[in-house]
Each structure stands twice: as structure tokens, then as C-alpha cells.
Short mmCIF file of C-alpha atoms (C1' of nucleotides) in Angstrom, two decimals:
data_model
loop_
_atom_site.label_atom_id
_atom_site.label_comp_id
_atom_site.label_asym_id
_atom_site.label_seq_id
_atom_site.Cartn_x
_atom_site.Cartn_y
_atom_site.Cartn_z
CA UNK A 91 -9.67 19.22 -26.06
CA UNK A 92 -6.67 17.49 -24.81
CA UNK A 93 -5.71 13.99 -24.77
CA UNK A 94 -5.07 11.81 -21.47
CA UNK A 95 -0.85 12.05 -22.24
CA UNK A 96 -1.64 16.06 -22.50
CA UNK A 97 -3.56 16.37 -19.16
CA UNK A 98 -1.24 13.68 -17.66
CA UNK A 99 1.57 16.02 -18.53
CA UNK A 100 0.42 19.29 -17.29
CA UNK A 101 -1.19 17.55 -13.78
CA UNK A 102 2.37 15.57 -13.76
CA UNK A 103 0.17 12.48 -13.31
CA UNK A 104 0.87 9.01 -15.01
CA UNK A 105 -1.63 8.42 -18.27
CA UNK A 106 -2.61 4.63 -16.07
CA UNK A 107 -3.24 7.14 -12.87
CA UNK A 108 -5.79 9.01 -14.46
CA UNK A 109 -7.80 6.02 -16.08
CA UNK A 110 -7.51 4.54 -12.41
CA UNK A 111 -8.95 7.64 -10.94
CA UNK A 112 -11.69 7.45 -13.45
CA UNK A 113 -12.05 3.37 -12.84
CA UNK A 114 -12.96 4.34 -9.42
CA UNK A 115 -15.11 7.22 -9.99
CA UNK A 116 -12.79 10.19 -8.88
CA UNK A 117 -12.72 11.66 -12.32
CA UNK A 118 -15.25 11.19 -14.45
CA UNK A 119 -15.78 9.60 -17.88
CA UNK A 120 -14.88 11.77 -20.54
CA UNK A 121 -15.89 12.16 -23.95
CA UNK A 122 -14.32 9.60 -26.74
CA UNK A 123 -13.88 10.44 -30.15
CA UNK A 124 -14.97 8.16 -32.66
CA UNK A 125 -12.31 5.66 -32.33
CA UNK A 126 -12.80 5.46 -28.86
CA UNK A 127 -9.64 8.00 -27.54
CA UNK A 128 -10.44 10.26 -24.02
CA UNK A 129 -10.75 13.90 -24.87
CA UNK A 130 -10.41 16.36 -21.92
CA UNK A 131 -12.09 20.17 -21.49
CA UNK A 132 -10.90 22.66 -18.41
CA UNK A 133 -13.32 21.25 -15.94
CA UNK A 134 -11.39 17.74 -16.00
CA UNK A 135 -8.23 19.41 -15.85
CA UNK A 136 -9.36 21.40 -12.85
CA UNK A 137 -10.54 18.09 -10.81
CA UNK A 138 -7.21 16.47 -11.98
CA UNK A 139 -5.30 19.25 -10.63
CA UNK A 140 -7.12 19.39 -7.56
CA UNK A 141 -6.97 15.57 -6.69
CA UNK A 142 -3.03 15.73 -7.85
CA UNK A 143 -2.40 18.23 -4.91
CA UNK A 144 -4.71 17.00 -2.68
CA UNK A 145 -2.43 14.38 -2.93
CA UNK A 146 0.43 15.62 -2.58
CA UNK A 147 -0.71 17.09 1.21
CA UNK A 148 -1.20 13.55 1.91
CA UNK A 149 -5.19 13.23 1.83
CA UNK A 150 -6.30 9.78 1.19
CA UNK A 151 -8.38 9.15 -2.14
CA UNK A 152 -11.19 8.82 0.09
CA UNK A 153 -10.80 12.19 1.50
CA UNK A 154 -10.39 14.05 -1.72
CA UNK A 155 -13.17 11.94 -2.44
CA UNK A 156 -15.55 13.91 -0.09
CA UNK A 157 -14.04 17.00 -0.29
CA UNK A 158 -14.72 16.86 -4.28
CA UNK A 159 -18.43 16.34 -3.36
CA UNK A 160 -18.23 19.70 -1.01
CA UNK A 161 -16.41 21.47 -3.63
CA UNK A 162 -19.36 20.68 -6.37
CA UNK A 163 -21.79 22.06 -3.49
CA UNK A 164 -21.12 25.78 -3.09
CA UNK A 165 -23.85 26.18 -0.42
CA UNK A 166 -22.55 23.52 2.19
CA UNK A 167 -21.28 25.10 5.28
CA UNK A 168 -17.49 25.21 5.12
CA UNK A 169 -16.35 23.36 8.44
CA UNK A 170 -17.20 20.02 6.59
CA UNK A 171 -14.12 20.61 4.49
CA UNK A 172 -12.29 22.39 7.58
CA UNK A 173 -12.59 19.10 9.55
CA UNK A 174 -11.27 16.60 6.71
CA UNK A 175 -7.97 19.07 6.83
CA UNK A 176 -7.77 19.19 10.48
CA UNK A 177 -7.96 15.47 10.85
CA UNK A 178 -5.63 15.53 7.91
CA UNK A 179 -3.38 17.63 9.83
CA UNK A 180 -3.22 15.51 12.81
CA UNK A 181 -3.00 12.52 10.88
CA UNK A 182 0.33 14.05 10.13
CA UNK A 183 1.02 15.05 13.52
CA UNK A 184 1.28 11.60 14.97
CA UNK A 185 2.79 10.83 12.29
CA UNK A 186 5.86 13.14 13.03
CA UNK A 187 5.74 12.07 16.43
CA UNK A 188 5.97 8.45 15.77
CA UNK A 189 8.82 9.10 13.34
CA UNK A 190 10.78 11.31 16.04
CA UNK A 191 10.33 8.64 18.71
CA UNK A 192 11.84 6.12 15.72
CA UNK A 193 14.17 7.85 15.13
CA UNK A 194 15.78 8.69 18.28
CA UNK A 195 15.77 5.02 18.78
CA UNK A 196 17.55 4.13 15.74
CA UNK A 197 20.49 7.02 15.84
CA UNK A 198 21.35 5.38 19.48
CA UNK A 199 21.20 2.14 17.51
CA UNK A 200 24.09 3.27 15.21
CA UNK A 201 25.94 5.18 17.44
CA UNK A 202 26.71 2.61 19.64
CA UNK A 203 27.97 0.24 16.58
CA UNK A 204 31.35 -0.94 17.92
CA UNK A 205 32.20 -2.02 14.61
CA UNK A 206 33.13 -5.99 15.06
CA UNK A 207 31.18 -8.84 14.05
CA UNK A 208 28.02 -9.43 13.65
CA UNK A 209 28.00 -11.60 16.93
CA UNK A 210 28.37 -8.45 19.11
CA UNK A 211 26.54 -6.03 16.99
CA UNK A 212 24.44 -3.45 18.88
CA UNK A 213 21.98 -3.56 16.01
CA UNK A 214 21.14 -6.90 16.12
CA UNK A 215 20.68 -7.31 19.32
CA UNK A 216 18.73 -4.07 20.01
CA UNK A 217 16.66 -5.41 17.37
CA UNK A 218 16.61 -8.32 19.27
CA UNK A 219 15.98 -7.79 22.88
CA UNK A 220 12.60 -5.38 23.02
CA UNK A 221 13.18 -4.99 26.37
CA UNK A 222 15.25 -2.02 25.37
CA UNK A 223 13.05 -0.23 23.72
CA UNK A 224 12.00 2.62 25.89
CA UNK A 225 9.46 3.92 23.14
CA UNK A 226 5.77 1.88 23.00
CA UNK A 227 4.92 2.69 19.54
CA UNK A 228 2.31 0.65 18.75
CA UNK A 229 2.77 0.51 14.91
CA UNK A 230 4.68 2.14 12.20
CA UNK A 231 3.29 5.26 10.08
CA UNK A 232 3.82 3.49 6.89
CA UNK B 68 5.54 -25.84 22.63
CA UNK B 69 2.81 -22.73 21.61
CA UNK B 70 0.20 -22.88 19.42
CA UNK B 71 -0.03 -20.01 16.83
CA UNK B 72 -2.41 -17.99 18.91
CA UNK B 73 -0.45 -17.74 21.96
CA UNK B 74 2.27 -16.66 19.68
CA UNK B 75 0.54 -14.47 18.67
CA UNK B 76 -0.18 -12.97 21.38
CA UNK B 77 3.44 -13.07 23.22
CA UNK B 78 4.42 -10.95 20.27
CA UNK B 79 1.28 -9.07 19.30
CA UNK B 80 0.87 -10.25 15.86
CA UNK B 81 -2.27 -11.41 14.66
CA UNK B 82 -2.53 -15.49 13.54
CA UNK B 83 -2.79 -14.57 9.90
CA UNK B 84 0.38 -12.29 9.48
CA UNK B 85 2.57 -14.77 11.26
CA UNK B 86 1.19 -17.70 8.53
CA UNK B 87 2.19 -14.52 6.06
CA UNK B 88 5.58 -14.34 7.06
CA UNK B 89 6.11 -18.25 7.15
CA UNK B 90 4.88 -17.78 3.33
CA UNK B 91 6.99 -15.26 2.26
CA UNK B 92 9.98 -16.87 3.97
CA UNK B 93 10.39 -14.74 7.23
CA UNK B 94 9.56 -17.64 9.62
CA UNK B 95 10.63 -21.24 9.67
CA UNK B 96 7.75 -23.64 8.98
CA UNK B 97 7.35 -24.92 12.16
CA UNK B 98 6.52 -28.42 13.44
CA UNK B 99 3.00 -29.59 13.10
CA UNK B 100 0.83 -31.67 15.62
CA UNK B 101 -0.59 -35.44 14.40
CA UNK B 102 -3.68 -33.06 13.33
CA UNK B 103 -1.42 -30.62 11.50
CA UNK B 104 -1.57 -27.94 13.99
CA UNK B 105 1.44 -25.35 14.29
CA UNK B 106 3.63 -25.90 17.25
CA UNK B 107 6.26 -22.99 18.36
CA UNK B 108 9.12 -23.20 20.22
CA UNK B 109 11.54 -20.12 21.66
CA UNK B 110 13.66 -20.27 18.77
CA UNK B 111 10.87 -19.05 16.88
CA UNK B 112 9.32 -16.68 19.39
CA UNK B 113 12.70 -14.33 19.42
CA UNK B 114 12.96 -14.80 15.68
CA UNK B 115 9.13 -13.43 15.51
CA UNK B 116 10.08 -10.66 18.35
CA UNK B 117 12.96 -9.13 16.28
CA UNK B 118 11.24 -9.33 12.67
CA UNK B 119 7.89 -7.57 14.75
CA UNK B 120 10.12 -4.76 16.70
CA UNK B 121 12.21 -4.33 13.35
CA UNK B 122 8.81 -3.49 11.82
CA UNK B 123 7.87 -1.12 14.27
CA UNK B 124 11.15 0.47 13.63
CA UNK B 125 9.99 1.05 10.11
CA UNK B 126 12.29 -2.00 8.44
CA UNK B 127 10.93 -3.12 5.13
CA UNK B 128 10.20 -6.90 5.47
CA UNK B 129 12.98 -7.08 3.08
CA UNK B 130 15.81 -5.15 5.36
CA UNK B 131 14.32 -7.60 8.03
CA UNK B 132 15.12 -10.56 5.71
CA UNK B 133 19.08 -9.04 5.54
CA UNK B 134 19.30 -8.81 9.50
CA UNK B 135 18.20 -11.73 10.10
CA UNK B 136 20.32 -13.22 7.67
CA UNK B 137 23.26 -11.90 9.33
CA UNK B 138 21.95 -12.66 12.67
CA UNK B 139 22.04 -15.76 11.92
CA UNK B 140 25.78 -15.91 10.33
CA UNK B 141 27.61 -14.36 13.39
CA UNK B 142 31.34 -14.63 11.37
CA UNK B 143 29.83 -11.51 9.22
CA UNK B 144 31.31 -8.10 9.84
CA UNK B 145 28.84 -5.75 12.14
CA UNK B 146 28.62 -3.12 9.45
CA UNK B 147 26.27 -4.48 7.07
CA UNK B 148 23.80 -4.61 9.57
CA UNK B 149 25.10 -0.97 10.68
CA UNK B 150 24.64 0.19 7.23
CA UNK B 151 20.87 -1.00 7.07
CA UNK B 152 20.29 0.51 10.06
CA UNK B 153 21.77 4.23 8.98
CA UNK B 154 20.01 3.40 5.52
CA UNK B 155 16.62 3.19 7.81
CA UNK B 156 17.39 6.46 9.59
CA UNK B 157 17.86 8.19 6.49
CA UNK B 158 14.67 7.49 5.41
CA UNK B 159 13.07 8.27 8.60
CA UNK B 160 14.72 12.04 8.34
CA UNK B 161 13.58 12.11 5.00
CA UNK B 162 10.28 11.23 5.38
CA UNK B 163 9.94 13.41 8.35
CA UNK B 164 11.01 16.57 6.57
CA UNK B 165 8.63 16.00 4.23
CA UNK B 166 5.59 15.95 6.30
CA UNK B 167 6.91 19.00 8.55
CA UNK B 168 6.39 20.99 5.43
CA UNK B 169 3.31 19.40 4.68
CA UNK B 170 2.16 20.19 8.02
CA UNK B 171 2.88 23.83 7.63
CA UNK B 172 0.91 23.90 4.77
CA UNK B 173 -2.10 22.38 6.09
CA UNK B 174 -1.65 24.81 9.15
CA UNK B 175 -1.86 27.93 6.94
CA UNK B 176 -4.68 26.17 5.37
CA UNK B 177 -6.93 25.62 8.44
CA UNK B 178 -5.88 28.63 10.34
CA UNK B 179 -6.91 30.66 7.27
CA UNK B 180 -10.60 29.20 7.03
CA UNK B 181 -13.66 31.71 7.37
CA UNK B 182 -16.33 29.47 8.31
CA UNK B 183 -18.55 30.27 5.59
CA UNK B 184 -19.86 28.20 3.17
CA UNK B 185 -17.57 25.93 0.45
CA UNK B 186 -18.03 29.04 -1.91
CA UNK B 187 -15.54 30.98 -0.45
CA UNK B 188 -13.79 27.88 1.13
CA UNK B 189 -9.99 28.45 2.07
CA UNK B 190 -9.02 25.07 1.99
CA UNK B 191 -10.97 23.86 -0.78
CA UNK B 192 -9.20 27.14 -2.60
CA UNK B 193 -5.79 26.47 -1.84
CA UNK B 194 -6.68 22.75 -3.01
CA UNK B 195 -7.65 23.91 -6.01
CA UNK B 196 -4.84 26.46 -7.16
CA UNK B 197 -1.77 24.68 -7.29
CA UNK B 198 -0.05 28.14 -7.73
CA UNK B 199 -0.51 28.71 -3.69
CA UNK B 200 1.89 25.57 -2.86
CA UNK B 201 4.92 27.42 -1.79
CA UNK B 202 6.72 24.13 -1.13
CA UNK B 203 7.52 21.63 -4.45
CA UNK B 204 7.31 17.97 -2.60
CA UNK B 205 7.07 15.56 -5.67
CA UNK B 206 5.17 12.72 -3.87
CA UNK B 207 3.87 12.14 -0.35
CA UNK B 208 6.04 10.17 2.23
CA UNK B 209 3.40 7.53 2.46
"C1'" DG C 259 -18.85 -37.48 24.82
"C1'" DT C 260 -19.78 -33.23 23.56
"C1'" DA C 261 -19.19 -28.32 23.46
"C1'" DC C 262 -16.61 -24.74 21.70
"C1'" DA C 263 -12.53 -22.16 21.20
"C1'" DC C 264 -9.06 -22.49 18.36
"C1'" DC C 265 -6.79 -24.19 14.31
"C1'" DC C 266 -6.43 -25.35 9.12
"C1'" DT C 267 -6.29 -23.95 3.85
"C1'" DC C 268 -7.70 -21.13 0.25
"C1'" DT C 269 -9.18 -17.17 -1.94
"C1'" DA C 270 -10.07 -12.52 -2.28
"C1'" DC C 271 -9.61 -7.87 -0.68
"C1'" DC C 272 -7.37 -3.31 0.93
"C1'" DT C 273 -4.53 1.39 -0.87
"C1'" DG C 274 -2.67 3.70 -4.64
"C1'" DC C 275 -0.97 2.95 -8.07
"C1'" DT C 276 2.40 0.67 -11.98
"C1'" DA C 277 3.71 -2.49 -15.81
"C1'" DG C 278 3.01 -5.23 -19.68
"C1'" DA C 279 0.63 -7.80 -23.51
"C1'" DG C 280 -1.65 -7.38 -27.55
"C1'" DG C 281 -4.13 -4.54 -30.45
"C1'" DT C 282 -6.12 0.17 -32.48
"C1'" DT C 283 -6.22 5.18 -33.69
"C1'" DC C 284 -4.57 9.68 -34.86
"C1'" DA C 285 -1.95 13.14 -37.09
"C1'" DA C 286 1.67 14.50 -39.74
"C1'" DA C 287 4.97 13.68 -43.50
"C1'" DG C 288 5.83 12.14 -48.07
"C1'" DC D 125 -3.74 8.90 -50.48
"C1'" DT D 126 -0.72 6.13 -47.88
"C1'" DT D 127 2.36 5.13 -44.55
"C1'" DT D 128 4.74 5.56 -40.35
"C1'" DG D 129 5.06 5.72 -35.51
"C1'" DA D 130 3.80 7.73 -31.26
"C1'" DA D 131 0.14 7.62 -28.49
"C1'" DC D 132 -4.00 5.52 -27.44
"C1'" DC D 133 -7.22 1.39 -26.03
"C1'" DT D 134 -8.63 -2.75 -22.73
"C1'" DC D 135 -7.40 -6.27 -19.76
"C1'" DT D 136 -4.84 -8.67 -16.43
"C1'" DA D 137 -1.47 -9.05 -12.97
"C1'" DG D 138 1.75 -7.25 -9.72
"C1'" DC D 139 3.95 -4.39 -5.69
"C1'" DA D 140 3.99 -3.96 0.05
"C1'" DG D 141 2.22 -5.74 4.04
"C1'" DG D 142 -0.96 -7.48 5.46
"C1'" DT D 143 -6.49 -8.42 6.71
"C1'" DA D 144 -10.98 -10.85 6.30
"C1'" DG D 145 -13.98 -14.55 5.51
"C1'" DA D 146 -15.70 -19.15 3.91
"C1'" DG D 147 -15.93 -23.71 4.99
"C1'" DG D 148 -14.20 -27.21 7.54
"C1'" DG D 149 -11.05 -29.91 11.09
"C1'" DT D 150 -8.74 -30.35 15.95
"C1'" DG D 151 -7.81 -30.30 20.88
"C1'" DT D 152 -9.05 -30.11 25.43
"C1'" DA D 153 -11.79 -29.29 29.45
"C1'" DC D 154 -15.82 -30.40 31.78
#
DNA sequence: GTACACCCTCTACCTGCTAGAGGTTCAAAG
DNA sequence: CTTTGAACCTCTAGCAGGTAGAGGGTGTAC
């Protein structure tokens, strides 16, 4: 049985993180002792773990949300859980392209920084003057 | 003189983000009609252009609140705004790395799926054993 | 002179947490 | 057995960067 600071150690997740997950019903509500303190078992550790990396390849809550409900389901067919990566996956993809496009924008930016004021600054008036802007991306990636 | 709506939509910002940034400090309260309606002039359409093309170059509302500042002060030196600007970038080739490896990962994860039921699962596998994660990225880029 | 699109303020909500106040419990040391 | 002190509890509020809706007022064109 291990306490929420225990599991929050070995899932490198915040003690607050894991009583939000279970707030929102990602993790469940686990047994108390008698004053009232969370005690963990392996299954909770598992989820934890699995939500933690889930995570970490960007998947929204919402995602991990459904494939958490596929995972508790052995017998659903497999391409439910494919799809939620693939769109994952391209999620990422435009991601990277935004980012490149942004990028390439923002080296020429600095690279043609003469280095006076800021009344002739090629920043500012890039920034300025959207007509320059060869790129159309419609908003950033966040 | 524009109303809020058509200043909107010279700058493709929605009515209630542009009342946002007058709260927060971005824009200028603007003059009002008899009836208290907001009235724009071209002052404050450029000033909404660069804060909405700064976003879409990733800028933080709060690097946006430093250009401008030194947009508007033209006696400052050029490289403050320069350094914001290679501060930006950096972030933008950080973030980017990050989800390259992420999208290898997801790729091995997709490209290794059966097509059988969650049971035997690839991706819900490799979600659930931490120990497959080859790469060590501490948080996602957002 | 009225229809109706647009405007106003205010409050609450979104994601994915994080921080703090103010109070309680647990486990080990003495 | 008692005491210490770290770790736990709940609750509320906050972050970025907006978005949505209620409930009501305005401006203008026909």
C-alpha cells in the first residue's frame, strides 16, 4: 500500500496532479485509511504510469481518457486505439510543420537585425507590416 | 472610425479577445460613441495587426507587451527587441526537437500495431510499459 | 418607426495543472 | 506513552490565452 507522495514519486507526478486526475475521474478513488489518507495497490500505480506517459507523447487527457476505457476492454478490436495514435501522430505533424514555417520566418527576422535603434529595427517592423509574411499560418501550435 | 467588429475582422480576431487584450493592457481603451460603443482608428488597427502576427509567431502576450513597448520608444537600442526575437526562436527549436522525437515514437508505435484486439494491443502496450520509451523527454512541448 | 444586426458588461468556462491557507494524521524516536 | 515533524487532508484561487453565453442596450437602413 503506498501513499499518494510514494506513487507520486515513482510515476514522477506531483502529489496535487494525482488528486486532480482523480477529481476528474482519470484515476479512481482509492481506499482511505481511517483518518482519511489515500492508500495505493499495483493496479493504481499501473493507470498512473500509463496516463504519466501517455502524457508525455503528448495525448490530451481526453485521449488517454478513451484509450483507458479500451485498455479495461480486452475484447475491443484494436484499430480504436490505433486511430487515437494516428490522429495523435498527425496532431504532431502539423505541429512540426507550423513550427518549421515559424521558424524560418523568425531566423530571417534576426538575421537581418542591423543592430541600431529601435526606429529601424527589422524586428519591429516585420512584426509590424504582415504584408511580409510569406507564410499563412493560421494560428500558433501552442 | 471602426466599430469592434470590423476590427475584428480587418485583423481576424474575434470581438471578445480584442476586449481581452484592452483588459489586460495590450490595447488602448479606445474612444466610445454617445451610447458607449467602441470606436477604432488606424493607430489602433496596426497596433492590433502586430500584437495578432506576433502571436502567430508564437510571442507570449507578455514578449508582445516588451515589443511594443519598444516600438513605441524608438530612442531604444534595436537589440532588445533582437534578443526577444532569438529568445522566441530558441524556443521554437526546442520545442520542435521535442516533438520530432515524439513523433518517432508514435511512428514505431502505429507501424508496429497488429490489428487484433486491445489484448495484444501495441500501442496500448508500449503505453503501458514505460521501460519501452527509448527517449527521456521530461514534459511535453505543449 | 421598427426591425435586427451589432454592441455592451459580467460571469463562468476551457486545459492541465500548480500554489497556498489552514488544519489533521501517521510513524518513528525518545 | 508522548511528542515531533513530515506528509497528508480539503478548499479555493491562480496561470495563459482566450471563448461562450446571459441579459440587455445601440445604431442604422428601409
Amino acid at each position: 500500500m503506498l501513499t499518494i507522495g510514494t506513487l507520486g514519486k515513482k510515476t514522477g507526478t506531483k502529489v496535487q496532479t494525482i488528486r486532480y486526475y482523480e477529481q476528474i475521474g482519470l484515476m479512481p478513488e482509492p481506499e482511505r485509511t481511517e483518518g482519511g489518507q489515500r492508500r495505493y495497490g499495483h493496479a493504481e500505480l499501473d493507470r498512473l504510469a500509463f496516463i504519466r506517459h501517455s502524457r508525455q507523447l503528448g495525448f490530451s487527457l481526453e485521449a488517454i481518457r478513451e484509450l483507458l476505457d479500451l485498455s479495461d476492454d480486452p475484447d475491443r478490436p484494436c484499430h480504436e486505439a490505433d486511430s487515437i495514435a494516428r490522429r495523435q501522430l498527425k496532431q504532431i505533424e502539423q505541429r512540426m510543420e507550423r513550427l518549421e514555417a515559424l521558424r524560418t520566418e523568425l531566423e530571417r527576422m534576426v538575421h537581418e537585425c542591423s543592430g541600431g535603434n529601435t526606429s529601424d529595427c527589422r524586428v519591429l517592423e516585420v512584426l509590424r507590416d504582415h504584408s511580409e509574411c510569406l507564410t499563412d499560418h493560421e494560428d500558433i501550435g501552442a
